[in-house]
Tab-separated table of C-alpha atoms in Angstrom:
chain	number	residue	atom	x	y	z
M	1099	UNK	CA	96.285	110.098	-27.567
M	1100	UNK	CA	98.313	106.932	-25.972
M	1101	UNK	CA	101.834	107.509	-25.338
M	1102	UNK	CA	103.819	105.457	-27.831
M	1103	UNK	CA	106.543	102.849	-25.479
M	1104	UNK	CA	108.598	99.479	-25.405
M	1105	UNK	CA	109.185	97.434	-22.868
M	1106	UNK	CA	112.460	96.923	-22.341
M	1107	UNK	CA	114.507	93.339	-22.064
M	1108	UNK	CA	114.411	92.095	-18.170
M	1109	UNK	CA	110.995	93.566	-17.593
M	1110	UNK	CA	109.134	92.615	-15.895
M	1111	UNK	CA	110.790	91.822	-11.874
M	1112	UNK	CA	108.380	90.228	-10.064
M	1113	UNK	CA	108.224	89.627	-5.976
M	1114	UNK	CA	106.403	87.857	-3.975
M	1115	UNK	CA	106.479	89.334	-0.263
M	1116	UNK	CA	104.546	88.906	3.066
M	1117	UNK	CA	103.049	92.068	2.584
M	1118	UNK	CA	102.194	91.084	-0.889
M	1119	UNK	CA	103.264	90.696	-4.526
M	1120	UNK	CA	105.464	93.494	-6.260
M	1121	UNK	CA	106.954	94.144	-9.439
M	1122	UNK	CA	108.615	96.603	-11.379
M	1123	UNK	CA	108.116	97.317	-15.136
M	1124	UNK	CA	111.139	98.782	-17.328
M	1125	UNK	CA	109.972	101.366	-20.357
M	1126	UNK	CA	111.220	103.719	-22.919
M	1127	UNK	CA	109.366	106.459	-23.977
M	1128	UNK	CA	109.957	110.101	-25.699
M	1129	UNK	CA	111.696	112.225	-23.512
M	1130	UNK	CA	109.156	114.764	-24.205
M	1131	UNK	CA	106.042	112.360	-23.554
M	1132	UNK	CA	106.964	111.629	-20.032
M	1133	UNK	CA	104.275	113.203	-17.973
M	1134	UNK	CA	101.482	112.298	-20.077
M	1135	UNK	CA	102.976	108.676	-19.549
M	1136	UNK	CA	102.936	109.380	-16.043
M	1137	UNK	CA	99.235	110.190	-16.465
M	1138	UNK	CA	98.110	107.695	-18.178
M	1139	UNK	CA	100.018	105.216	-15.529
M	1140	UNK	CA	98.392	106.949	-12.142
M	1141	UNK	CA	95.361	107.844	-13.196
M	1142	UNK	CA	93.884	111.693	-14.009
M	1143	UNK	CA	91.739	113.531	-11.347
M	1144	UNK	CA	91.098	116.096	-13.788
M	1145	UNK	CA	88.137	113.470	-15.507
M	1146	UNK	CA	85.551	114.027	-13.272
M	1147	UNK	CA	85.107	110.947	-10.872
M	1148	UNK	CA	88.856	110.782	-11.442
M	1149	UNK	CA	90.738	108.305	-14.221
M	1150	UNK	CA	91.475	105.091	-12.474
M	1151	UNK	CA	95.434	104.056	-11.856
M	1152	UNK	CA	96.025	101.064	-14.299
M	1153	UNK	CA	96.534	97.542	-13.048
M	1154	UNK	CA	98.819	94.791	-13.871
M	1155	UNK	CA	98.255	92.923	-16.504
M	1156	UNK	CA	96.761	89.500	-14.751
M	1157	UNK	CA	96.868	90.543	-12.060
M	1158	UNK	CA	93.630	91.756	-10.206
M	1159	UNK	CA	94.045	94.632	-7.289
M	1160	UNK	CA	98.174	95.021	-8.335
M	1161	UNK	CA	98.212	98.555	-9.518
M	1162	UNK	CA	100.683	101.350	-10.857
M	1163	UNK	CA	102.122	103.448	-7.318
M	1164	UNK	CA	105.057	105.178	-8.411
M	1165	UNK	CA	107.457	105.984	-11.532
M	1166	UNK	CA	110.187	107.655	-12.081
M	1167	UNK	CA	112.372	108.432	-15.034
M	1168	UNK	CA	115.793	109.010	-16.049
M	1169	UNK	CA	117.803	109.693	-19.191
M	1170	UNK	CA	118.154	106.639	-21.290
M	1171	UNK	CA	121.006	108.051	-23.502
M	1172	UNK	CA	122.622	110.743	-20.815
M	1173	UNK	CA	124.949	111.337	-24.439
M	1174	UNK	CA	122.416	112.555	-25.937
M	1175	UNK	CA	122.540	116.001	-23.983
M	1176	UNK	CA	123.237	118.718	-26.370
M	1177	UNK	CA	126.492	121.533	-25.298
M	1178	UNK	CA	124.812	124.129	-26.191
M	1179	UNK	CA	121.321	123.106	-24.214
M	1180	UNK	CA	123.687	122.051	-20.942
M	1181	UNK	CA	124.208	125.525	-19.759
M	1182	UNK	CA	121.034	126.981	-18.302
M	1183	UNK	CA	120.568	130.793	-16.989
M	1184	UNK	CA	118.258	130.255	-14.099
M	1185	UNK	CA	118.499	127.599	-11.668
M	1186	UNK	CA	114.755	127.207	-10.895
M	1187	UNK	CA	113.726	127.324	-14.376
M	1188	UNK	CA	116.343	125.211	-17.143
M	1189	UNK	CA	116.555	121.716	-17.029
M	1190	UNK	CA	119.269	119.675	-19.173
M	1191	UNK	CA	117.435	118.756	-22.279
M	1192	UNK	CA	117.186	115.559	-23.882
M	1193	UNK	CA	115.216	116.878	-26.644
M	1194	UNK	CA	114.508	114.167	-29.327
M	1195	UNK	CA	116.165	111.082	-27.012
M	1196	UNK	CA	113.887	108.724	-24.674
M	1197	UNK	CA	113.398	108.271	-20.976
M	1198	UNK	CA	113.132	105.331	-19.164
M	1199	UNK	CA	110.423	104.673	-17.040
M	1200	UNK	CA	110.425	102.336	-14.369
M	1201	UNK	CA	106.700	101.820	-13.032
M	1202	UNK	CA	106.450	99.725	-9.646
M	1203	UNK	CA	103.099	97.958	-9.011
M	1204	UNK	CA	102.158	96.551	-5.679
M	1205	UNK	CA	99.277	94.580	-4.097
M	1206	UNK	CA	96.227	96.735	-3.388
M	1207	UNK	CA	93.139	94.956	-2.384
M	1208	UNK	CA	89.761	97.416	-2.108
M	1209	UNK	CA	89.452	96.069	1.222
M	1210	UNK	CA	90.652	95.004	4.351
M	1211	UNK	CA	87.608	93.473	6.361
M	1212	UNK	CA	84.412	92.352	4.782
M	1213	UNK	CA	82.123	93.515	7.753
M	1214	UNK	CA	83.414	97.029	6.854
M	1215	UNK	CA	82.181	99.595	4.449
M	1216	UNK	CA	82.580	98.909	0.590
M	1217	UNK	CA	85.142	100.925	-1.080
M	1218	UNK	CA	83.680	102.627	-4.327
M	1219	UNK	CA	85.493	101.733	-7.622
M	1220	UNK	CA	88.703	102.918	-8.255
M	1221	UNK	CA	89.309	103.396	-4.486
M	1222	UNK	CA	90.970	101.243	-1.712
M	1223	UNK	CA	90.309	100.897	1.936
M	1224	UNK	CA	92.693	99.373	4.719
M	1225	UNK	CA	92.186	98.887	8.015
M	1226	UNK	CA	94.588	98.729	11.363
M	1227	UNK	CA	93.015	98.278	14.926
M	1228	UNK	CA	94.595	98.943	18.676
M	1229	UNK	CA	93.630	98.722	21.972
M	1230	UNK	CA	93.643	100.583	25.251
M	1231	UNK	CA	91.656	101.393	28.461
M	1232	UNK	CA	89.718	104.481	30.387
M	1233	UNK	CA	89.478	103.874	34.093
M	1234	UNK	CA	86.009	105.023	35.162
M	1235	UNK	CA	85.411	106.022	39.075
M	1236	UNK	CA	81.992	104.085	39.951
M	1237	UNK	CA	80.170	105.241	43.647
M	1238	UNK	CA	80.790	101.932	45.278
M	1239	UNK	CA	77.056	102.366	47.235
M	1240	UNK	CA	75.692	100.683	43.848
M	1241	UNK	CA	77.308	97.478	44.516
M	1242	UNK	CA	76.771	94.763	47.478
M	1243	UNK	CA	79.146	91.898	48.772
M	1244	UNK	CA	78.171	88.791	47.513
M	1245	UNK	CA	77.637	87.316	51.047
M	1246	UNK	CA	75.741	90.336	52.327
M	1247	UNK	CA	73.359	91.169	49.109
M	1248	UNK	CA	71.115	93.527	51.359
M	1249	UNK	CA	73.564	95.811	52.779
M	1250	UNK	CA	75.405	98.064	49.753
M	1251	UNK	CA	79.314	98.758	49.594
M	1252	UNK	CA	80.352	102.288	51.785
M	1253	UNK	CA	80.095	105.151	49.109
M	1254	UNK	CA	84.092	105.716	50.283
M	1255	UNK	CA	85.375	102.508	49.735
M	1256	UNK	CA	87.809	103.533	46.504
M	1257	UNK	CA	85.927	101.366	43.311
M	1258	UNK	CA	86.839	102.256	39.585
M	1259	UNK	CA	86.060	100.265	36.605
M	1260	UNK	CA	88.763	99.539	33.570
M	1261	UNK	CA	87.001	99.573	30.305
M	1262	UNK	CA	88.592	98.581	27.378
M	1263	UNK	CA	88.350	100.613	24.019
M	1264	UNK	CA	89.269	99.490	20.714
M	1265	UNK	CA	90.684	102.371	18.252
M	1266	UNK	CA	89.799	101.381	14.532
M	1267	UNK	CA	91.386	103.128	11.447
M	1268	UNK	CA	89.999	103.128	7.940
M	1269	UNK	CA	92.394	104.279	5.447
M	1270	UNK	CA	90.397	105.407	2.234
M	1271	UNK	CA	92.527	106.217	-0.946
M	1272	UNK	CA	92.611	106.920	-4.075
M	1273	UNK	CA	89.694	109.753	-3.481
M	1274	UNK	CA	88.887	112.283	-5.829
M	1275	UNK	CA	85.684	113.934	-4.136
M	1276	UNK	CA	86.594	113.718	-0.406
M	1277	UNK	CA	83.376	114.227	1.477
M	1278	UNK	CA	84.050	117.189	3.328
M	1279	UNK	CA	80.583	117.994	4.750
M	1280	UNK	CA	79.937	114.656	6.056
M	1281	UNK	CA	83.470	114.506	7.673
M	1282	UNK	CA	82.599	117.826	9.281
M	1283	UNK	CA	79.034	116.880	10.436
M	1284	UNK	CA	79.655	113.194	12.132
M	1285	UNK	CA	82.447	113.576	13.889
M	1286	UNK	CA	81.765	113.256	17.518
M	1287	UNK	CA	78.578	111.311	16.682
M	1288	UNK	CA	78.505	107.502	17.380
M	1289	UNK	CA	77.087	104.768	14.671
M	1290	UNK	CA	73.501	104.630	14.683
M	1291	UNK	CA	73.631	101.031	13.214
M	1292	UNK	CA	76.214	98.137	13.490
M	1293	UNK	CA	79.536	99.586	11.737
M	1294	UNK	CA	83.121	97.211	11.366
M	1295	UNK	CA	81.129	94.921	13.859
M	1296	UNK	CA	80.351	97.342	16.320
M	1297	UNK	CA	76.906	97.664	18.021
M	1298	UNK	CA	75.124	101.336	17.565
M	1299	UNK	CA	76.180	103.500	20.127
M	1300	UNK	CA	79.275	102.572	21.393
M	1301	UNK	CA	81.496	103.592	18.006
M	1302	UNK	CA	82.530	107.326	18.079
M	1303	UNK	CA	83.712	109.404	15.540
M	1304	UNK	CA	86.822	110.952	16.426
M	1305	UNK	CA	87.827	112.727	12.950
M	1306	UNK	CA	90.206	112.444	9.688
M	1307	UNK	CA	93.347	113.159	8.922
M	1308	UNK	CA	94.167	114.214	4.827
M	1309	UNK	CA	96.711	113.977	2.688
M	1310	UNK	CA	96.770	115.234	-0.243
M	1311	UNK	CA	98.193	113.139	-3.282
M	1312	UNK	CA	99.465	113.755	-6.535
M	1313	UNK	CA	97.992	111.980	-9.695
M	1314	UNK	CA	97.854	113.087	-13.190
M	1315	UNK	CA	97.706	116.387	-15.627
M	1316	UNK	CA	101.419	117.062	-15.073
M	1317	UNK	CA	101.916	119.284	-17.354
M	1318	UNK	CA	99.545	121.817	-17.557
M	1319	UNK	CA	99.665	124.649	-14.195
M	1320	UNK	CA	98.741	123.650	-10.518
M	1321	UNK	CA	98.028	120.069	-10.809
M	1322	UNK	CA	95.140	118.480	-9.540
M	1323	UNK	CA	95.161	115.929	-6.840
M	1324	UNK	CA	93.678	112.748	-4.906
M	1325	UNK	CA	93.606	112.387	-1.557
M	1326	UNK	CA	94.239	109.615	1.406
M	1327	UNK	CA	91.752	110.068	4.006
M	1328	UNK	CA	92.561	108.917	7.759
M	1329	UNK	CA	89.467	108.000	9.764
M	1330	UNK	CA	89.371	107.060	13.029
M	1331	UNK	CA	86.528	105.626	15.554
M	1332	UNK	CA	86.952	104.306	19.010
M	1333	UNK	CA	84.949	101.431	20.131
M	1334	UNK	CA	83.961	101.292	23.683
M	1335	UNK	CA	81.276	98.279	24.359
M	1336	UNK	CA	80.786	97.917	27.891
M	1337	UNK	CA	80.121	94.315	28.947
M	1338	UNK	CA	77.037	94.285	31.811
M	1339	UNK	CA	74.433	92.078	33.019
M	1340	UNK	CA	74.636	90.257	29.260
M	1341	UNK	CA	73.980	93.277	28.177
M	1342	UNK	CA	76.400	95.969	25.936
M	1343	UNK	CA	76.596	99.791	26.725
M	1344	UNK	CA	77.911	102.400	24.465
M	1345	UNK	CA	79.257	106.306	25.181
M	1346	UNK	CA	75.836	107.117	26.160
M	1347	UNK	CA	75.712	105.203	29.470
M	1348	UNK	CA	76.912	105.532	33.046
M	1349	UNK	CA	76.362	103.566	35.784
M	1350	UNK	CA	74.173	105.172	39.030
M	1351	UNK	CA	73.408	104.072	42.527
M	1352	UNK	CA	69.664	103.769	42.364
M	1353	UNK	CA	68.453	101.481	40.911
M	1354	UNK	CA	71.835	100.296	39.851
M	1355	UNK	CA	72.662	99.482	36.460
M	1356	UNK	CA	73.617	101.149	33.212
M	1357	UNK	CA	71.569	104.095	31.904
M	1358	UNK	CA	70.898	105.942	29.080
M	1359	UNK	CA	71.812	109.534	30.131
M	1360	UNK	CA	70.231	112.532	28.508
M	1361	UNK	CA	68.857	116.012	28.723
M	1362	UNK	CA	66.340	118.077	27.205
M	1363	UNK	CA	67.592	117.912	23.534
M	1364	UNK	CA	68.975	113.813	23.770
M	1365	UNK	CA	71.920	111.741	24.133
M	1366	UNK	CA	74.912	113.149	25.188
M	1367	UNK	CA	76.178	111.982	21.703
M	1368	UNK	CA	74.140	112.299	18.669
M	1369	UNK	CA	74.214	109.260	16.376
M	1370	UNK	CA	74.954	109.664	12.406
M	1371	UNK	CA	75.492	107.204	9.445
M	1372	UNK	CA	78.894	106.571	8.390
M	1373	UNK	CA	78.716	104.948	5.543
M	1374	UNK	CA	78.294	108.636	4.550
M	1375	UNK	CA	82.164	108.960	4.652
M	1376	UNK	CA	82.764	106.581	1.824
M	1377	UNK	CA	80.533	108.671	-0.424
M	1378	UNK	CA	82.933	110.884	-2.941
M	1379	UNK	CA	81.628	114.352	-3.087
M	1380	UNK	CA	82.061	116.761	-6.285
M	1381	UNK	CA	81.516	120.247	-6.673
């Protein structure tokens, strides 16, 4: 059953920001409704495939991130309810008053790039990139002076090669079913096909990072929870010949170039689909 509010006079504030628009809603609700309010306002993991956090009215990918409430009446606190016996259990009680409930909405959209994985309903990805380098010895006896082409470089002339990397992070949240097995299987496997741009083989899995997040069924025990999931790959394309090399390549002597390098069982890396870690899992 729908908590019964009104919206009070000077709601709603609205802001428009560089990182977005913003507003803030002002309610009043039974005192003793608040947490299903809250609830119904961030969504309810317990409903399998998780109750979706509500939007703003007109407003598409603006939703509900926080609320908090507070006394409307602080008068209305009975004497003889004030004085509680145990710290970590009595609260003051405003039984039969209201609460007010200020609910602040802010810009979400489901995605930051649209080369990058789709973000299932009810969920939102964003994205942040950095860069950096690994400085690679190379034998100098695989390269020649350009005005001596037959004779190659003396293995101990000093010769190291800066490659650039590019970290990417994928922030997925809003999840209900994180997909634990998949997490656990791909990482430190590279893309076997082209992922946020990148050409198979030279994006590598490094891992996830989780938080866990409150949302909904306040009231009832250990509450159940969403989660923010942290992924991180690091791109390293190696620019050669016209060609691009990935983590699975090193450069030799004889015949010179970029190779493949393998043993017995394959690559070096194994290669997995990611799109696999935008798939919610449920028990």
């Amino acid at each position: 059953m729908a908590v019964i509010f009104r919206e009070l006079a000077g709601s709603p504030e609205e802001r428009y920001t560089l990182e977005g628009f913003t507003a803030r809603r002002t309610f009043l609700i039974p005192w003793e409704e608040r947490h299903a309010f809250a609830a119904e306002i961030l969504g309810d993991a317990a409903v399998h495939g998780g109750q979706p956090w509500v939007r703003y009215p007109g407003r598409e990918g603006v939703f509900a991130v926080s609320i908090a409430f507070s006394p409307a009446d602080p008068e209305s606190l009975l004497s003889d309810e004030a004085a509680g016996t145990d710290l970590l259990k009595d609260l003051a009680s405003y039984a039969g008053s209201f609460a007010r409930a200020v609910v602040e909405y802010r810009s979400v959209p489901p995605e930051d790039r649209s080369d990058g994985p789709v973000a299932p309903n009810e969920t939102q990805l964003s994205y942040r990139m950095e860069h950096g380098f690994l400085e690679r010895p190379l034998l100098a006896s695989g390269f020649v002076a350009e005005d001596d082409p037959q004779t190659p470089l003396p293995p101990e002339l000093p010769l190291s090669h800066l490659v650039p990397y590019t970290d990417h992070w994928l922030i997925w949240r809003q999840v209900v079913g994180p997909p634990w097995q998949a997490i656990r299987e791909l990482q430190g496997t590279v893309n076997s096909d082209t992922f946020l741009g990148a050409a198979a083989g030279t994006l590598l899995f490094l891992g996830a990072d989780a938080n866990k997040l409150f949302r909904g069924s306040f009231d009832e025990g250990a509450s159940p929870f969403c989660w923010e999931l942290r992924y991180h790959f690091r791109e390293m394309a190696i620019k050669h010949g016209g060609e691009v090399f990935g983590w699975n390549h090193l450069h030799r002597t004889q015949p010179p170039g970029f190779v493949l390098i393998q043993d017995a069982s394959g690559p070096l890396y194994d290669s997995g689909d990611f799109s696999r870690l935008f798939q919610p899992e449920f028990v």
